[in-house]
C-alpha positions in Angstrom: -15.3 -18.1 -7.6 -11.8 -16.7 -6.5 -11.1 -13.2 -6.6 -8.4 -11.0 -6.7 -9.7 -8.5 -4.2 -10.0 -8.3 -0.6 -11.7 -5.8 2.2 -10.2 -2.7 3.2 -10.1 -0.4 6.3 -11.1 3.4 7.2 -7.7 5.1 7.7 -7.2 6.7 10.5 -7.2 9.9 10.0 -9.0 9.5 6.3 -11.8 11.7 8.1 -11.4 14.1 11.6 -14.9 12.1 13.2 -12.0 8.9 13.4 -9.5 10.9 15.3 -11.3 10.7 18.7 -12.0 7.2 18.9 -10.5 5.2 21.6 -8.5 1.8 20.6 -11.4 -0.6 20.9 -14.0 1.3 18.7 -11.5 2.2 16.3 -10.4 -1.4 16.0 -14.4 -2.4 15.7 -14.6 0.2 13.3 -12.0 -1.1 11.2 -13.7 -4.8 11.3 -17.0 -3.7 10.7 -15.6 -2.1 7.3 -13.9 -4.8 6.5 -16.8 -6.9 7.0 -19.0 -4.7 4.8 -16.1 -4.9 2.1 -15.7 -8.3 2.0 -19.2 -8.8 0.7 -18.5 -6.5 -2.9 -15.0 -7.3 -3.5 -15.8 -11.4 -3.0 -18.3 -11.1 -6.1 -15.7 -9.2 -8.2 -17.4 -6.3 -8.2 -13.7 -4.3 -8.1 -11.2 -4.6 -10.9 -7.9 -5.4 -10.0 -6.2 -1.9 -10.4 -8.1 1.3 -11.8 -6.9 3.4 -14.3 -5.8 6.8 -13.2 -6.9 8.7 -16.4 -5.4 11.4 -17.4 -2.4 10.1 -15.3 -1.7 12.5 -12.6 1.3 14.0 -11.1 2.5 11.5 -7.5 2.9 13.9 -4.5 5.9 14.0 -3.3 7.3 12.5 0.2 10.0 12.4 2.2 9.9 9.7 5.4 12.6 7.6 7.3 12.1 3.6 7.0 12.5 1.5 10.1 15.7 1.4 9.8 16.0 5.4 10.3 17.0 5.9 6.6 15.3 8.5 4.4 13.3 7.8 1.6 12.3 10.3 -0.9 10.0 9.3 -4.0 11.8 11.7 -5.9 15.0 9.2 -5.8 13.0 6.5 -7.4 12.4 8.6 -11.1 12.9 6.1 -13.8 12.0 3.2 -12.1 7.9 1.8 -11.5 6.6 2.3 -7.6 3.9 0.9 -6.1 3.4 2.4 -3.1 1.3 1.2 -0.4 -0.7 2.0 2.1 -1.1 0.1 5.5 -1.7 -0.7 9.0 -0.9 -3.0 11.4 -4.5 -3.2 12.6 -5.6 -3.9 9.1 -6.5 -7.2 8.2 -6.7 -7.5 4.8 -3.4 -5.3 5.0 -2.2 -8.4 6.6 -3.8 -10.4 4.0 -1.8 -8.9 0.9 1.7 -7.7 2.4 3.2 -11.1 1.3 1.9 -11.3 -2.3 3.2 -7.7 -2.3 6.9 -9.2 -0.9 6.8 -12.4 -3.5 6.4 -9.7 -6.2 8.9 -7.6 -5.2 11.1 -10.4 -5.3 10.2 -11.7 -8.9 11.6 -8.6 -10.1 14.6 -8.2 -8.4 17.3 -6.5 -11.1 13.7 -4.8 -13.0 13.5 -1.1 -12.4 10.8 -1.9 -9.6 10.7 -0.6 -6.4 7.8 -1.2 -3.4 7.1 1.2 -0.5 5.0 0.3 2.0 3.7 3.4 4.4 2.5 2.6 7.6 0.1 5.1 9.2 -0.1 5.8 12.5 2.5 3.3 14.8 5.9 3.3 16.1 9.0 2.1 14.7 9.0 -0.5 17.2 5.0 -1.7 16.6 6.1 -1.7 13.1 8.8 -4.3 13.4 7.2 -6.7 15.9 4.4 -6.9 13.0 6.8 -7.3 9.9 8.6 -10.1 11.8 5.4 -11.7 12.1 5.1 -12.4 8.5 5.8 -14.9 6.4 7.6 -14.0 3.6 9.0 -10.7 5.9 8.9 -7.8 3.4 12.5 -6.9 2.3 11.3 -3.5 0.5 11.2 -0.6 2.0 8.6 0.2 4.9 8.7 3.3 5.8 6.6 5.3 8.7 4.0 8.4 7.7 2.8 8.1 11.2 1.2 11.6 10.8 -0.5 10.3 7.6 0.7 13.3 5.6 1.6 11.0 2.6 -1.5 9.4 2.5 -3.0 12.9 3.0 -1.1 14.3 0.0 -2.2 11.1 -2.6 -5.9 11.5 -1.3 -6.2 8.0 0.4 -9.6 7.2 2.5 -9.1 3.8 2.9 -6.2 0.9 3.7 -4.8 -0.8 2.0 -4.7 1.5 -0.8 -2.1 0.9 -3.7 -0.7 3.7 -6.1 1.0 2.5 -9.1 3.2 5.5 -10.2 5.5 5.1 -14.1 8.9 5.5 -14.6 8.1 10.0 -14.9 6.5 10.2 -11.5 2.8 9.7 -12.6 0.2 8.1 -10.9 -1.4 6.0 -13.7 -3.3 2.9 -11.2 -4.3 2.8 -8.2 -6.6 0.2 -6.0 -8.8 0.5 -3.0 -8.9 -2.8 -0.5 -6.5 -5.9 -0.7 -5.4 -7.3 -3.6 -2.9 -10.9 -4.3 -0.3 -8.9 -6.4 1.7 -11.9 -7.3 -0.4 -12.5 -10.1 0.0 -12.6 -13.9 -2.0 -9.7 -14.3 0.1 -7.8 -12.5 3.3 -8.7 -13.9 2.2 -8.4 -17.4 0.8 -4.2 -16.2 4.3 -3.8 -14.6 6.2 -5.1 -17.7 4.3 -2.9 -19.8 5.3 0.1 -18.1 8.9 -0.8 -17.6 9.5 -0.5 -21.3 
């Protein structure tokens, strides 16, 4: 049975034990929980975005993309955001970023925007990995290498996905990978571009 869900990885610093880990075990890490998370979301067992109910206020951020431009998610009132959450050592982050780019690109001249926030690498890490996929992301990816972002909108996990309306609320959000160039979420994105 196909599924619309994939695993997802610890964040890095979703919890101070993670901080001290060395490369290799934090990479191990990573697979093990993506291993574990495979298992639930292959069955189904997560729905494709949940509900934030009551809708919720989006933190507000301020970061440079990797093209040293700043980004504030202030400047994007009026329009829809997802914002994601990622990592270049995350496989199912891997796994998603192109549905992500093909539905960014369906709604090019919508009042849609995508962010992508990396945590944790450098500029240059970064752009070696967007150039490594196929479609490369032409939305905006932008570095919370402190993880102060992902700090602010509570995220334990990567790939997490926010899905904030045109007033700056949070109203869905996912844990784990996800193919977002899917009916389903076309037809949630339409409804709140009204």
């Amino acid at each position: 049975m196909p599924s619309n869900t994939m695993p997802w990885c610890a964040a890095p610093n979703a919890h101070p034990a993670i901080r001290g880990l060395d490369r290799v075990r934090h990479l191990a890490a990573a697979g093990l929980v993506a291993l574990a998370g495979f298992g639930a979301s292959a069955h189904g067992a997560a729905p494709f975005m949940t509900p934030v109910e009551p809708a919720r206020a989006a933190p507000s951020f301020t970061l440079k993309d990797i093209d040293g431009k700043t980004h504030t998610l202030a400047e994007y009132r009026g329009k829809v955001v997802l914002v994601n959450f990622w990592a270049t050592w995350c496989p199912p982050c891997r796994a998603e970023m192109p549905s992500i780019e093909r539905l960014y690109a369906s709604m090019k001249g919508k009042p849609f925007v995508v962010l992508a926030l990396d945590q944790g690498k450098s500029v240059d890490s970064v752009f070696a990995f967007m150039g490594q996929l196929s479609p490369s992301p032409t939305f905006p990816v932008l570095l919370d290498g402190k993880s102060q972002a992902a700090h602010a909108f509570g995220v334990m996990g990567i790939p997490s996905t926010y899905l904030i309306d045109k007033q700056g609320n949070i109203v869905a959000q996912a844990i784990g990978g996800r193919d977002y160039d899917s009916a389903a979420m076309r037809t949630l994105l339409d409804r709140l571009m009204k």
